[in-house]
CSV table of C-alpha atoms in Angstrom, one decimal:
chain,number,residue,atom,x,y,z
A,1038,MET,CA,40.7,143.7,92.0
A,1039,LYS,CA,37.8,145.6,94.2
A,1040,SER,CA,37.6,148.6,91.6
A,1041,VAL,CA,37.3,147.2,89.1
A,1042,LEU,CA,34.1,147.9,86.6
A,1043,ILE,CA,33.2,145.4,84.6
A,1044,PHE,CA,29.7,145.1,82.2
A,1045,ILE,CA,28.3,142.6,81.0
A,1046,VAL,CA,25.5,142.8,78.3
A,1047,ASP,CA,23.7,139.4,77.5
A,1048,LYS,CA,19.9,139.0,76.6
A,1049,ASN,CA,20.0,136.0,78.6
A,1050,PRO,CA,19.3,136.7,82.5
A,1051,ILE,CA,20.0,132.8,83.3
A,1052,HIS,CA,23.7,133.9,81.1
A,1053,SER,CA,24.8,136.7,82.4
A,1054,SER,CA,24.6,135.9,86.5
A,1055,LEU,CA,26.1,132.3,85.6
A,1056,LEU,CA,28.8,134.7,84.9
A,1057,LYS,CA,28.3,137.0,87.1
A,1058,TYR,CA,29.0,134.7,90.1
A,1059,HIS,CA,32.5,133.4,88.4
A,1060,LEU,CA,33.5,136.6,88.7
A,1061,THR,CA,32.2,137.5,91.6
A,1062,ILE,CA,33.7,134.2,93.4
A,1063,LYS,CA,37.1,135.3,91.7
A,1064,ARG,CA,36.7,138.5,93.6
A,1065,PHE,CA,35.9,140.8,90.4
A,1066,ALA,CA,33.4,142.9,92.7
A,1067,ASN,CA,31.9,144.9,90.4
A,1068,VAL,CA,30.3,143.3,88.0
A,1069,GLN,CA,26.6,145.4,86.7
A,1070,LEU,CA,24.3,143.2,84.0
A,1071,TYR,CA,22.5,144.6,81.1
A,1072,HIS,CA,20.1,142.4,79.7
A,1073,SER,CA,20.4,144.8,75.3
A,1074,ALA,CA,23.2,147.0,74.1
A,1075,GLU,CA,20.5,150.6,75.1
A,1076,GLU,CA,20.1,149.7,79.2
A,1077,CYS,CA,24.8,149.7,78.7
A,1078,LEU,CA,24.7,152.6,76.5
A,1079,TYR,CA,22.5,154.6,78.8
A,1080,ARG,CA,25.1,153.9,81.4
A,1081,LEU,CA,28.5,155.1,79.3
A,1082,ARG,CA,26.6,158.6,78.5
A,1083,LYS,CA,26.1,159.6,82.0
A,1084,GLY,CA,29.8,158.3,82.2
A,1085,VAL,CA,29.2,155.5,84.0
A,1086,ILE,CA,33.6,154.0,82.5
A,1087,PRO,CA,33.6,150.2,83.0
A,1088,HIS,CA,37.1,149.0,83.6
A,1089,TYR,CA,35.3,145.7,81.0
A,1090,LEU,CA,32.5,145.4,79.3
A,1091,ILE,CA,31.2,142.0,78.0
A,1092,THR,CA,29.4,141.1,75.6
A,1093,GLU,CA,27.3,138.6,73.2
A,1094,PHE,CA,27.3,139.2,69.9
A,1095,ASP,CA,23.4,138.4,68.9
A,1096,LEU,CA,22.3,141.5,71.0
A,1097,ALA,CA,18.3,142.4,70.4
A,1098,ASP,CA,18.5,145.8,69.5
A,1099,HIS,CA,21.6,146.6,68.4
A,1100,SER,CA,24.4,143.9,66.0
A,1101,GLY,CA,27.5,143.5,68.0
A,1102,LEU,CA,29.5,145.4,65.8
A,1103,ASP,CA,27.8,148.5,65.9
A,1104,PHE,CA,26.9,148.2,69.2
A,1105,LEU,CA,31.0,148.1,70.0
A,1106,ARG,CA,32.2,150.9,67.1
A,1107,MET,CA,29.3,153.2,69.4
A,1108,ALA,CA,31.0,151.4,73.0
A,1109,LYS,CA,33.9,152.3,71.8
A,1110,GLN,CA,32.8,156.4,71.3
A,1111,LEU,CA,31.9,156.4,74.6
A,1112,SER,CA,34.5,155.6,76.4
A,1113,PRO,CA,37.6,154.1,74.5
A,1114,SER,CA,39.4,153.0,76.9
A,1115,THR,CA,36.9,149.9,78.6
A,1116,GLN,CA,38.6,147.0,76.9
A,1117,VAL,CA,35.5,145.0,75.1
A,1118,ILE,CA,35.5,141.1,75.1
A,1119,PHE,CA,33.3,139.1,73.5
A,1120,PHE,CA,31.9,136.1,74.5
A,1121,SER,CA,29.0,134.5,72.0
A,1122,ALA,CA,27.7,131.1,70.4
A,1123,PHE,CA,28.8,132.8,66.7
A,1124,ASP,CA,31.8,130.1,66.1
A,1125,ASP,CA,32.8,132.8,63.1
A,1126,PRO,CA,36.5,133.5,62.4
A,1127,ILE,CA,36.1,136.1,60.0
A,1128,LEU,CA,33.8,137.5,62.9
A,1129,ALA,CA,36.2,137.1,65.5
A,1130,MET,CA,38.6,139.2,63.7
A,1131,GLN,CA,36.6,141.8,61.9
A,1132,LEU,CA,34.9,142.4,65.5
A,1133,ILE,CA,39.1,142.2,67.6
A,1134,GLU,CA,40.4,145.1,63.6
A,1135,SER,CA,37.4,147.5,64.7
A,1136,GLY,CA,38.9,148.1,68.8
A,1137,ALA,CA,37.3,144.3,70.7
A,1138,SER,CA,39.8,142.7,72.7
A,1139,ASP,CA,39.3,139.3,72.7
A,1140,TYR,CA,36.7,136.6,71.4
A,1141,ILE,CA,36.1,133.7,73.3
A,1142,MET,CA,33.5,131.0,72.1
A,1143,LYS,CA,30.3,129.9,74.2
A,1144,THR,CA,30.6,126.3,74.3
A,1145,ASN,CA,28.1,123.7,75.1
A,1146,LYS,CA,29.8,123.5,78.3
A,1147,LEU,CA,29.0,126.6,79.4
A,1148,ASP,CA,30.9,127.3,82.0
A,1149,TYR,CA,33.7,126.0,80.2
A,1150,GLY,CA,33.8,129.2,77.7
A,1151,ILE,CA,33.9,131.5,81.4
A,1152,LYS,CA,36.6,130.0,82.8
A,1153,ASP,CA,38.0,130.2,80.0
A,1154,LEU,CA,36.3,134.1,79.6
A,1155,VAL,CA,37.7,134.9,83.4
A,1156,LYS,CA,41.9,133.2,82.9
A,1157,ASN,CA,41.8,136.0,79.5
A,1158,LEU,CA,40.1,139.1,81.7
A,1159,GLU,CA,42.3,138.0,84.7
A,1160,PHE,CA,45.4,138.2,82.4
A,1161,LEU,CA,44.0,141.4,80.8
A,1162,GLN,CA,43.8,143.1,84.5
A,1163,ARG,CA,47.4,141.3,85.9
A,1164,GLU,CA,48.6,143.3,82.0
A,1165,ASN,CA,46.7,147.1,83.2
A,1166,ILE,CA,48.4,146.4,86.5
A,1167,TYR,CA,51.9,146.0,85.4
A,1168,ASN,CA,51.7,149.0,82.0
A,1169,ILE,CA,50.9,151.5,84.5
């Protein structure tokens, strides 16, 4: 899993650092943090293409749906996973229909949500390996 590149876009540096820590202990070694959609889009425009992009819906500089569309346009192969505090099944379905791979809730106990996210990421990674 060392060659897998993951971008995390979250305006909360504590959440993103905690998520990076959990991914690192699960041997996802190449994780880059961004605190705005524009920072991430800049890297995508430069040709840095992550395997996975983990983001929240409520970004300061773009709506989650707009960011998803821009990211997928620049990098169609990147799997985008939303990790958000919004408990809105209609929004989750809209994002998945627009190209997101998954929508995972941040819960009051952030560690539980992170564990779910890491499990889903490991599952997606196994699926990618077997589908090659």
